[in-house]
């Protein structure tokens, strides 16, 4: 339903032809106009789940074989990152987004300006 709405209203599709993951095509994400992510930080859970810790976020960021999505630091892979903007997360860990972005940049991640098909 949402795909039809987006198409009918002339929304542009993000150029995701560089996404190399077989599951991306298997689940039709290459055909959708809206864009799914390949890596979710899940940092929103810091404010929602008292058992979820910052160490778990770091572990996920450095997991070479995550249970879903794709490994963040895989060689020659590109990502669509999902980071959430919640005041509740900011209250638990002030400046969390800067910490994550600085870490990614320090590890050599390059951010590209999105293009559209």
PDB file of C-alpha atoms in Angstrom, residues 1-13 28 31-34:
ATOM      1  CA  UNK A   1       0.000   0.000   0.000  1.00  0.00           C
ATOM      2  CA  UNK A   2       2.724   2.517   0.935  1.00  0.00           C
ATOM      3  CA  UNK A   3       4.750   1.610  -2.171  1.00  0.00           C
ATOM      4  CA  UNK A   4       1.775   2.445  -4.394  1.00  0.00           C
ATOM      5  CA  UNK A   5       1.260   5.765  -2.592  1.00  0.00           C
ATOM      6  CA  UNK A   6       4.921   6.711  -2.966  1.00  0.00           C
ATOM      7  CA  UNK A   7       4.911   5.781  -6.658  1.00  0.00           C
ATOM      8  CA  UNK A   8       1.641   7.616  -7.304  1.00  0.00           C
ATOM      9  CA  UNK A   9       3.061  10.738  -5.638  1.00  0.00           C
ATOM     10  CA  UNK A  10       6.354  10.604  -7.559  1.00  0.00           C
ATOM     11  CA  UNK A  11       8.694   9.928  -4.655  1.00  0.00           C
ATOM     12  CA  UNK A  12      12.227   9.089  -5.755  1.00  0.00           C
ATOM     13  CA  UNK A  13      13.908   5.818  -4.861  1.00  0.00           C
ATOM     14  CA  UNK A  28      12.374  -7.185  -2.295  1.00  0.00           C
ATOM     15  CA  UNK A  31      12.256  -2.791  -5.435  1.00  0.00           C
ATOM     16  CA  UNK A  32      10.739  -0.674  -2.659  1.00  0.00           C
ATOM     17  CA  UNK A  33      10.643   3.096  -3.017  1.00  0.00           C
ATOM     18  CA  UNK A  34      11.057   3.655   0.701  1.00  0.00           C
TER      19      UNK A  34
END
